[in-house]
Amino acid sequence: MNRVTKFFVSVVLTVALIGTAFVGDFAKAEGAQETVTAVFTAEKFVIGQGFLVEPKQVTLQQGSSIADLFKKVMDEEGYSYTASEGGGFYLEGINDADNGAATIPESITGLAGYLEDWEPNEDANLEEGDYTMFSGWMFSQNGETLDDLCSTVTVQDGDVIRLQFTLIWGSDIGLGDETWTGIPNAELADKEELIRTAANINSLENADEEIKTVYEKAIQALENYDATQQEIDEIYAKLKELESNPAEPSTKEPESIPAESGTKEPESAPAETSTKEPESAPAETSTKEPESTPAESSTKEPESAPAETSTKEPESAPAETSTKEPESTPAESSTKEPESTPAETSTKEPESTPAEVSTTTREGNEQTQGAIQTGAQNQNVAATTTANIAQKTTATDVTNSRLSVFKKSGKPKIKKITKKKSAKKAMIILKEKINGADGYQVRFYKTRKAAKKNKKAVAKIFYKKNKKKFTVSSTKIKNRKKLFVRTRAYCVNHGKKQYGKWSDSYTVQVVK
């Protein structure tokens, strides 16, 4: 009895263990099938280059982070990138993301005055510090700034994740922290819903031509940095309508459009043209032209012109002639001929009153004084213009002279660079300052190879004075164990920077 009981118990336990293992494997399989779908974009609107990655749907395992989403998209689109993952994923730049044709919208260039000194990117990589020292990549989730690193934020089903390049700490894309930067965020249209709908359309395999056309217009509206909310809402409504019933355009076109065009064109269009043109156009032309033009000319001309001539001429001219001629007939010839001769003076003096003489004298004096003042003003204007031209010429000569000296100067030679490990400042000492320079551009690199190629700079800083010893500051060089530096001088010529040659790379002495 005991043996039977033990056998039965062992069988039951074996079955239970097998069942537990099976259920566990089944649960794992079920868990692996749980996924979320999000929408992703990569945008370069602030430099006028549109989308790097157009709105697309991405399916991930549940629990994936925004960093996981980014990595998957970059792999699918064939882009490589640079990032630091110590303590969390931080995106530094995307390789081959800059097409070299940057056009910064005017609404950004005036924002807080931070883009006055922006300079073109020197390579095809789009990284932090390009164009301005405040630039970089920023993620947003459903239009909101991330509260933590993207590697710790989980993607939820239906999320719209936008990766945007910013020139001013996120203020130009509406994601800046005004309490920290002191710069108000740009007021931009809400584009999240249009992006989500565009991603849905982009996922369709067999979209008809009408949907494709509206989709292209939606992309253009999204890429427009200054697009208004009304423009976004209008294209969203149209795209949403086509998305809800994508089969209607393809069904109606072959049934209605060809039939209508084939039926109506021969029946209606030619008939109306042949009927209306001969009946209306010629009749109106032949009727209105002979009735109005000749009649008006024949009626108005004899009534008005002759009447005025016959009335005004005999009433005014003869009367004045008959009045003035008897009084001044002998002297009329001497009066009218020499208005500036002595005869005129002798004739007009007895006829004019003292008041008229004084008035004439005053008018003459005023004209004389006006002529004198005008001449003086012209002389002053001419003198001022000559002085301004002389000043501009002198300033141009000085600028050209200083620029000539600057161009003859060689590249900067670094004597020493020191920096504390925990500090964000570095002190640079040159062997000698560059003549004619207005300041220096300094770049920090993580490796000697990057410094030699002058690519993938950790920080790009401008120092706007020409000194032999100066200090630069950037949070991007803080807590770096090893850094390499290159610098070059620049001279401002007519509002534009003229750059000199880059110095050799120099290893920063990091001290504790």
Coordinates of C-alpha atoms in Angstrom, one line a residue:
M1 CA 0.0 0.0 0.0
N2 CA 2.8 2.3 0.8
R3 CA 4.6 1.6 -2.5
V4 CA 1.4 2.3 -4.4
T5 CA 0.9 5.5 -2.6
K6 CA 4.5 6.7 -3.2
F7 CA 4.2 5.8 -6.9
F8 CA 1.0 7.8 -7.2
V9 CA 2.4 10.8 -5.4
S10 CA 5.5 10.8 -7.6
V11 CA 3.4 10.7 -10.8
V12 CA 1.3 13.6 -9.6
L13 CA 4.4 15.7 -8.8
T14 CA 5.9 14.9 -12.1
V15 CA 2.8 16.0 -14.0
A16 CA 2.6 19.1 -11.9
L17 CA 6.2 20.1 -12.7
I18 CA 5.7 19.5 -16.4
G19 CA 2.6 21.6 -16.3
T20 CA 4.3 24.4 -14.5
A21 CA 7.2 24.5 -17.0
F22 CA 4.7 24.5 -19.9
V23 CA 2.7 27.3 -18.4
G24 CA 5.9 29.3 -17.7
D25 CA 7.1 28.9 -21.3
F26 CA 3.7 29.8 -22.6
A27 CA 3.6 32.9 -20.4
K28 CA 7.1 34.0 -21.7
A29 CA 5.9 33.5 -25.2
E30 CA 2.8 35.6 -24.5
G31 CA 5.0 38.3 -22.9
A32 CA 7.3 38.4 -26.0
Q33 CA 4.3 39.1 -28.2
E34 CA 3.2 42.1 -26.2
T35 CA 4.3 45.2 -28.2
V36 CA 3.6 48.9 -28.5
T37 CA 3.5 51.1 -31.6
A38 CA 4.8 54.6 -31.5
V39 CA 5.4 57.4 -34.0
F40 CA 9.0 58.7 -34.5
T41 CA 10.4 61.7 -36.4
A42 CA 13.8 63.3 -36.6
E43 CA 13.6 67.0 -37.5
K44 CA 16.0 69.8 -38.6
F45 CA 13.5 72.6 -39.0
V46 CA 15.5 75.2 -37.2
I47 CA 18.2 75.1 -40.0
G48 CA 15.7 74.9 -42.8
Q49 CA 16.5 71.3 -43.8
G50 CA 13.1 69.6 -43.0
F51 CA 12.9 66.0 -41.8
L52 CA 15.9 63.7 -41.4
V53 CA 13.3 60.9 -40.7
E54 CA 9.7 61.5 -41.8
P55 CA 6.9 60.4 -39.5
K56 CA 6.9 56.6 -39.3
Q57 CA 5.3 54.0 -37.1
V58 CA 7.7 51.9 -35.1
T59 CA 6.8 48.7 -33.2
L60 CA 8.7 47.8 -30.1
Q61 CA 8.5 45.4 -27.2
Q62 CA 6.5 46.7 -24.3
G63 CA 8.8 48.4 -21.8
S64 CA 11.3 49.7 -24.4
S65 CA 12.8 53.1 -23.8
I66 CA 13.0 56.1 -26.0
A67 CA 16.7 55.3 -26.5
D68 CA 15.7 51.8 -27.7
L69 CA 13.3 53.4 -30.2
F70 CA 16.0 55.8 -31.4
K71 CA 18.5 53.1 -31.9
K72 CA 16.1 50.9 -33.9
V73 CA 15.1 53.8 -36.2
M74 CA 18.8 54.8 -36.8
D75 CA 19.5 51.2 -37.7
E76 CA 16.5 50.9 -40.1
E77 CA 17.3 54.3 -41.8
G78 CA 21.1 53.5 -42.0
Y79 CA 22.4 56.4 -39.9
S80 CA 25.3 56.1 -37.4
Y81 CA 25.6 58.4 -34.4
T82 CA 27.8 59.4 -31.5
A83 CA 26.5 59.1 -27.9
S84 CA 27.6 58.7 -24.4
E85 CA 25.9 56.0 -22.3
G86 CA 27.7 56.4 -19.0
G87 CA 25.0 56.9 -16.5
G88 CA 22.4 57.1 -19.3
F89 CA 22.0 57.5 -23.0
Y90 CA 23.0 61.0 -24.2
L91 CA 22.9 61.8 -27.9
E92 CA 25.8 64.0 -29.1
G93 CA 25.3 63.9 -32.9
I94 CA 24.1 62.1 -36.0
N95 CA 26.6 61.4 -38.8
D96 CA 25.8 62.5 -42.3
A97 CA 22.7 64.4 -41.1
D98 CA 23.6 67.9 -42.4
N99 CA 23.2 68.5 -46.2
G100 CA 25.2 71.7 -46.0
A101 CA 22.3 74.0 -47.0
A102 CA 21.4 75.7 -43.8
T103 CA 18.7 78.5 -43.8
I104 CA 17.8 79.7 -40.4
P105 CA 14.3 81.2 -40.2
E106 CA 14.2 84.9 -39.5
S107 CA 11.9 84.4 -36.5
I108 CA 14.7 82.4 -34.9
T109 CA 17.6 84.8 -35.7
G110 CA 16.0 87.6 -33.6
L111 CA 15.3 85.3 -30.6
A112 CA 17.2 86.7 -27.6
G113 CA 20.0 87.8 -29.9
Y114 CA 21.9 84.5 -29.6
L115 CA 22.2 83.8 -33.3
E116 CA 24.1 86.9 -34.4
D117 CA 27.4 85.0 -34.5
W118 CA 26.2 81.6 -35.9
E119 CA 28.6 80.0 -38.4
P120 CA 28.1 77.3 -41.0
N121 CA 28.8 73.7 -40.1
E122 CA 32.1 72.4 -41.4
D123 CA 31.2 68.8 -42.0
A124 CA 28.2 66.6 -42.8
N125 CA 27.7 65.5 -39.2
L126 CA 25.0 67.3 -37.2
E127 CA 26.3 67.5 -33.6
E128 CA 25.9 69.6 -30.5
G129 CA 27.8 72.8 -30.8
D130 CA 27.2 73.1 -34.6
Y131 CA 26.1 76.5 -35.8
T132 CA 25.9 77.9 -32.2
M133 CA 27.5 76.9 -28.9
F134 CA 24.0 76.3 -27.6
S135 CA 22.9 73.7 -30.1
G136 CA 22.1 70.0 -29.8
W137 CA 19.5 67.3 -30.1
M138 CA 16.4 67.1 -27.9
F139 CA 13.7 64.4 -27.5
S140 CA 10.0 65.2 -26.7
Q141 CA 7.2 62.8 -25.8
N142 CA 3.7 63.9 -27.0
G143 CA 4.9 67.5 -27.2
E144 CA 6.4 67.6 -23.7
T145 CA 10.1 67.8 -22.7
L146 CA 11.4 64.7 -21.1
D147 CA 11.8 64.8 -17.3
D148 CA 14.7 62.3 -17.4
L149 CA 17.2 60.8 -19.7
C150 CA 15.7 59.1 -22.8
S151 CA 17.1 55.8 -21.7
T152 CA 14.9 55.8 -18.6
V153 CA 11.6 57.0 -20.2
T154 CA 9.4 54.1 -21.4
V155 CA 7.6 54.3 -24.7
Q156 CA 3.8 54.0 -24.4
D157 CA 1.5 52.7 -27.2
G158 CA 0.4 55.7 -29.4
D159 CA 3.2 58.0 -28.3
V160 CA 4.6 60.6 -30.7
I161 CA 8.4 60.8 -30.1
R162 CA 10.1 63.7 -31.8
L163 CA 13.8 64.2 -32.0
Q164 CA 14.5 67.8 -32.9
F165 CA 17.7 69.8 -33.5
T166 CA 17.8 73.0 -31.5
L167 CA 20.0 76.1 -31.8
I168 CA 19.2 77.8 -28.5
W169 CA 18.9 75.3 -25.6
G170 CA 15.4 74.2 -26.9
S171 CA 13.9 77.6 -26.7
D172 CA 13.6 77.8 -30.5
I173 CA 11.6 74.5 -30.6
G174 CA 9.4 75.3 -27.6
L175 CA 11.1 72.9 -25.2
G176 CA 13.4 75.3 -23.3
D177 CA 13.5 75.9 -19.6
E178 CA 12.8 79.6 -19.3
T179 CA 13.6 79.6 -15.6
W180 CA 17.1 78.4 -16.4
T181 CA 17.8 80.0 -19.7
G182 CA 15.9 83.3 -19.2
I183 CA 14.8 83.0 -22.9
P184 CA 11.0 82.7 -23.7
N185 CA 10.0 79.7 -25.7
A186 CA 9.0 80.2 -29.3
E187 CA 5.3 80.0 -29.9
L188 CA 4.9 77.3 -32.5
A189 CA 1.9 75.4 -33.9
D190 CA 0.9 72.1 -32.3
K191 CA 1.9 69.5 -34.9
E192 CA 1.6 66.2 -32.9
E193 CA -1.8 65.1 -34.3
L194 CA -0.8 65.8 -37.9
I195 CA 2.5 63.9 -37.4
R196 CA 0.6 60.9 -36.1
T197 CA -1.9 60.9 -39.0
A198 CA 1.0 61.4 -41.5
A199 CA 2.7 58.3 -40.0
N200 CA -0.4 56.3 -40.5
I201 CA -0.6 57.3 -44.1
N202 CA 3.1 56.6 -44.5
S203 CA 2.5 53.1 -43.4
L204 CA 0.0 52.3 -46.1
E205 CA 1.4 50.1 -48.8
N206 CA -1.0 51.0 -51.6
A207 CA -2.0 54.6 -51.1
D208 CA -3.7 56.2 -54.1
E209 CA -2.4 59.4 -55.8
E210 CA -4.8 61.8 -54.0
I211 CA -3.6 60.6 -50.6
K212 CA 0.0 60.8 -51.7
T213 CA -0.6 64.4 -52.9
V214 CA -2.2 65.5 -49.6
Y215 CA 0.5 63.7 -47.7
E216 CA 3.2 65.7 -49.5
K217 CA 1.4 68.9 -48.6
A218 CA 1.2 67.7 -45.0
I219 CA 5.0 67.2 -45.0
Q220 CA 5.6 70.6 -46.4
A221 CA 3.4 72.2 -43.7
L222 CA 5.2 70.3 -41.0
E223 CA 8.6 71.3 -42.3
N224 CA 7.6 75.0 -42.3
Y225 CA 9.0 76.3 -39.0
D226 CA 6.6 79.3 -39.1
A227 CA 3.4 77.4 -40.0
T228 CA 0.3 78.7 -38.3
Q229 CA -2.1 76.6 -36.3
Q230 CA -4.8 77.2 -38.9
E231 CA -2.6 75.8 -41.7
I232 CA -1.8 72.7 -39.7
D233 CA -5.4 72.1 -38.8
E234 CA -6.7 72.5 -42.3
I235 CA -4.2 70.0 -43.8
Y236 CA -4.9 67.7 -40.8
A237 CA -8.6 67.7 -41.5
K238 CA -8.1 66.8 -45.2
L239 CA -5.6 64.0 -44.4
K240 CA -7.8 62.6 -41.7
E241 CA -10.7 62.5 -44.1
L242 CA -8.7 60.5 -46.6
E243 CA -7.3 58.3 -43.9
S244 CA -10.8 57.3 -42.7
N245 CA -12.0 56.3 -46.2
P246 CA -8.9 55.6 -48.4
A247 CA -10.8 53.5 -50.9
E248 CA -13.2 56.3 -52.0
P249 CA -10.8 58.3 -54.2
S250 CA -9.7 55.2 -56.1
T251 CA -13.3 54.0 -56.6
K252 CA -14.8 57.3 -57.8
E253 CA -12.1 58.2 -60.2
P254 CA -12.5 55.4 -62.8
E255 CA -16.3 55.5 -62.6
S256 CA -17.2 59.1 -62.7
I257 CA -14.3 61.2 -64.0
P258 CA -13.7 59.4 -67.3
A259 CA -17.5 59.1 -68.0
E260 CA -18.2 62.7 -67.2
S261 CA -15.2 63.9 -69.2
G262 CA -16.2 61.8 -72.2
T263 CA -19.9 62.7 -72.1
K264 CA -19.9 66.4 -71.1
E265 CA -17.1 67.7 -73.0
P266 CA -18.5 67.1 -76.5
E267 CA -22.1 67.9 -75.5
S268 CA -21.9 70.9 -73.3
A269 CA -18.6 72.7 -73.7
P270 CA -18.5 73.0 -77.5
A271 CA -22.2 73.9 -77.7
E272 CA -22.0 76.6 -75.1
T273 CA -18.9 78.0 -76.8
S274 CA -20.4 78.1 -80.3
T275 CA -23.7 79.5 -79.1
K276 CA -22.6 82.2 -76.7
E277 CA -19.7 83.6 -78.7
P278 CA -21.6 84.5 -81.9
E279 CA -24.7 85.7 -80.1
S280 CA -23.4 87.8 -77.3
A281 CA -19.9 89.0 -78.0
P282 CA -20.5 90.4 -81.5
A283 CA -23.9 91.8 -80.8
E284 CA -22.8 93.7 -77.7
T285 CA -19.7 95.1 -79.5
S286 CA -21.6 96.3 -82.6
T287 CA -24.4 97.8 -80.5
K288 CA -22.5 99.6 -77.7
E289 CA -19.7 101.0 -79.7
P290 CA -21.7 103.0 -82.3
E291 CA -24.3 104.1 -79.8
S292 CA -22.1 105.4 -77.0
T293 CA -18.9 106.7 -78.6
P294 CA -20.1 108.8 -81.5
A295 CA -23.1 110.1 -79.7
E296 CA -21.2 111.3 -76.7
S297 CA -18.4 112.9 -78.7
S298 CA -20.8 114.7 -81.0
T299 CA -23.0 115.9 -78.2
K300 CA -20.6 116.9 -75.4
E301 CA -17.9 118.5 -77.5
P302 CA -20.1 121.2 -79.2
E303 CA -22.1 121.9 -76.0
S304 CA -19.2 122.4 -73.5
A305 CA -16.1 123.5 -75.3
P306 CA -17.5 126.2 -77.6
A307 CA -19.8 127.6 -75.0
E308 CA -17.1 128.1 -72.5
T309 CA -14.9 129.7 -75.1
S310 CA -17.5 132.1 -76.4
T311 CA -18.6 133.1 -72.9
K312 CA -15.3 133.6 -71.0
E313 CA -13.1 135.0 -73.7
P314 CA -15.3 137.9 -74.8
E315 CA -16.4 138.8 -71.2
S316 CA -13.0 138.9 -69.6
A317 CA -10.4 139.7 -72.2
P318 CA -12.1 142.6 -73.9
A319 CA -13.2 144.2 -70.7
E320 CA -9.7 144.2 -69.2
T321 CA -8.3 145.4 -72.5
S322 CA -10.7 148.3 -72.8
T323 CA -10.1 149.3 -69.2
K324 CA -6.3 149.1 -69.0
E325 CA -5.5 150.2 -72.6
P326 CA -6.8 153.8 -72.4
E327 CA -5.0 154.3 -69.1
S328 CA -1.7 152.8 -70.0
T329 CA -1.9 152.6 -73.8
P330 CA 1.1 154.8 -74.5
A331 CA 3.2 153.1 -71.8
E332 CA 1.9 149.6 -72.4
S333 CA 4.6 148.7 -74.7
S334 CA 7.2 150.0 -72.3
T335 CA 5.4 148.3 -69.4
K336 CA 5.2 144.8 -70.9
E337 CA 8.4 144.7 -72.8
P338 CA 10.8 145.6 -70.0
E339 CA 9.6 144.0 -66.8
S340 CA 13.2 144.3 -65.7
T341 CA 14.2 147.5 -67.5
P342 CA 14.2 151.1 -66.2
A343 CA 11.1 151.9 -68.2
E344 CA 9.1 149.4 -66.2
T345 CA 10.2 151.1 -63.0
S346 CA 9.2 154.5 -64.2
T347 CA 5.9 153.3 -65.4
K348 CA 4.9 151.1 -62.3
E349 CA 6.1 153.5 -59.6
P350 CA 3.4 156.2 -60.2
E351 CA 0.7 153.5 -60.6
S352 CA 1.6 151.3 -57.5
T353 CA 0.9 152.3 -54.0
P354 CA 3.5 152.4 -51.2
A355 CA 2.0 149.2 -49.8
E356 CA 2.6 147.4 -53.1
V357 CA 6.2 148.7 -53.1
S358 CA 6.9 147.5 -49.6
T359 CA 5.3 144.1 -50.4
T360 CA 7.4 143.8 -53.5
T361 CA 10.5 144.8 -51.6
R362 CA 9.8 142.2 -48.9
E363 CA 9.2 139.5 -51.4
G364 CA 12.5 140.3 -53.1
N365 CA 14.3 140.3 -49.8
E366 CA 12.8 137.0 -48.8
Q367 CA 13.7 135.4 -52.1
T368 CA 17.2 136.8 -51.7
Q369 CA 17.5 135.5 -48.2
G370 CA 16.0 132.1 -49.2
A371 CA 18.6 131.8 -52.0
I372 CA 21.4 132.6 -49.6
Q373 CA 20.1 130.1 -47.0
T374 CA 19.6 127.4 -49.7
G375 CA 23.2 128.0 -50.9
A376 CA 24.5 127.7 -47.4
Q377 CA 22.5 124.5 -46.8
N378 CA 23.8 123.0 -50.0
Q379 CA 27.3 123.9 -48.9
N380 CA 26.7 122.3 -45.5
V381 CA 25.3 119.1 -47.0
A382 CA 28.2 118.9 -49.4
A383 CA 30.7 119.4 -46.5
T384 CA 28.9 116.8 -44.4
T385 CA 28.8 114.3 -47.3
T386 CA 32.4 114.9 -47.9
A387 CA 33.2 114.3 -44.3
N388 CA 31.1 111.1 -44.1
I389 CA 32.8 109.8 -47.2
A390 CA 36.2 110.6 -45.7
Q391 CA 35.3 108.9 -42.5
K392 CA 34.0 105.8 -44.3
T393 CA 37.1 105.7 -46.5
T394 CA 39.3 106.1 -43.4
A395 CA 37.4 103.3 -41.5
T396 CA 37.6 101.1 -44.6
D397 CA 41.3 101.7 -44.9
V398 CA 41.8 100.9 -41.3
T399 CA 39.8 97.7 -41.6
N400 CA 41.6 96.6 -44.7
S401 CA 44.9 97.4 -43.1
R402 CA 44.1 95.4 -40.0
L403 CA 42.8 92.5 -42.1
S404 CA 45.9 92.6 -44.2
V405 CA 48.0 92.3 -41.0
F406 CA 45.7 89.5 -39.7
K407 CA 46.1 87.5 -42.9
K408 CA 49.9 87.7 -42.7
S409 CA 49.8 86.3 -39.2
G410 CA 50.4 82.6 -38.7
K411 CA 48.4 80.1 -36.8
P412 CA 48.1 80.4 -33.0
K413 CA 50.7 78.5 -30.9
I414 CA 49.4 77.1 -27.6
K415 CA 51.8 77.4 -24.7
K416 CA 49.7 75.8 -22.0
I417 CA 46.1 74.8 -21.2
T418 CA 45.0 73.9 -17.7
K419 CA 41.7 72.8 -16.3
K420 CA 40.4 71.3 -13.1
K421 CA 38.6 68.0 -13.6
S422 CA 35.3 69.1 -11.9
A423 CA 35.4 72.6 -13.4
K424 CA 33.7 73.8 -16.6
K425 CA 36.4 76.4 -17.3
A426 CA 39.8 76.0 -18.9
M427 CA 42.6 78.6 -19.0
I428 CA 44.5 78.9 -22.3
I429 CA 47.9 80.6 -22.7
L430 CA 49.2 81.4 -26.1
K431 CA 52.9 82.0 -26.9
E432 CA 51.8 85.3 -28.5
K433 CA 48.5 86.8 -29.6
I434 CA 47.6 87.1 -33.3
N435 CA 48.0 90.6 -34.7
G436 CA 44.8 92.1 -36.1
A437 CA 42.5 89.5 -34.5
D438 CA 39.3 90.3 -32.7
G439 CA 39.0 87.0 -30.8
Y440 CA 39.5 83.2 -30.9
Q441 CA 37.5 80.1 -31.6
V442 CA 38.3 77.1 -29.4
R443 CA 37.3 73.5 -29.8
F444 CA 37.6 70.6 -27.4
Y445 CA 37.9 67.0 -28.5
K446 CA 37.8 63.6 -26.6
T447 CA 40.5 62.0 -28.7
R448 CA 43.7 63.0 -30.4
K449 CA 42.4 61.5 -33.7
A450 CA 39.2 63.6 -33.6
A451 CA 41.3 66.7 -32.9
K452 CA 43.6 65.9 -35.8
K453 CA 40.7 65.5 -38.2
N454 CA 38.9 68.5 -36.6
K455 CA 35.7 66.5 -36.3
K456 CA 33.3 65.5 -33.5
A457 CA 34.2 68.4 -31.2
V458 CA 32.9 68.1 -27.6
A459 CA 32.5 71.8 -27.3
K460 CA 32.9 74.9 -29.6
I461 CA 33.5 78.2 -27.8
F462 CA 34.1 81.8 -29.0
Y463 CA 36.3 84.2 -27.0
K464 CA 35.7 87.7 -28.2
K465 CA 38.9 89.5 -27.2
N466 CA 42.4 89.3 -28.5
K467 CA 44.5 88.3 -25.4
K468 CA 47.5 86.1 -24.9
K469 CA 46.0 84.5 -21.8
F470 CA 42.2 83.9 -21.6
T471 CA 39.6 81.6 -20.0
V472 CA 36.8 79.8 -21.8
S473 CA 33.8 78.0 -20.2
S474 CA 31.5 75.2 -21.2
T475 CA 29.5 72.6 -19.2
K476 CA 30.5 70.0 -21.9
I477 CA 34.1 69.9 -20.7
K478 CA 33.2 69.3 -17.1
N479 CA 34.3 66.1 -15.5
R480 CA 36.4 65.1 -18.5
K481 CA 39.5 63.1 -17.7
K482 CA 41.3 63.9 -21.0
L483 CA 40.8 66.6 -23.6
F484 CA 42.5 67.9 -26.7
V485 CA 42.2 71.5 -27.9
R486 CA 42.6 73.4 -31.2
T487 CA 42.1 77.1 -31.6
R488 CA 42.1 79.7 -34.4
A489 CA 41.9 83.5 -34.5
Y490 CA 39.2 85.5 -36.3
C491 CA 38.9 89.1 -37.5
V492 CA 35.6 90.8 -38.1
N493 CA 35.5 92.4 -41.5
H494 CA 32.4 94.4 -42.4
G495 CA 30.3 92.4 -40.0
K496 CA 31.6 89.0 -41.1
K497 CA 34.2 86.8 -39.5
Q498 CA 37.4 86.1 -41.4
Y499 CA 39.2 83.0 -39.9
G500 CA 42.8 82.2 -39.6
K501 CA 44.5 78.8 -39.6
W502 CA 43.9 76.2 -36.9
S503 CA 46.6 75.6 -34.3
D504 CA 48.1 72.2 -33.8
S505 CA 46.2 70.0 -31.3
Y506 CA 47.2 70.4 -27.7
T507 CA 46.6 68.1 -24.7
V508 CA 44.8 69.7 -21.8
Q509 CA 46.4 69.3 -18.4
V510 CA 43.6 68.1 -16.2
V511 CA 44.3 68.7 -12.5
K512 CA 42.3 67.6 -9.5

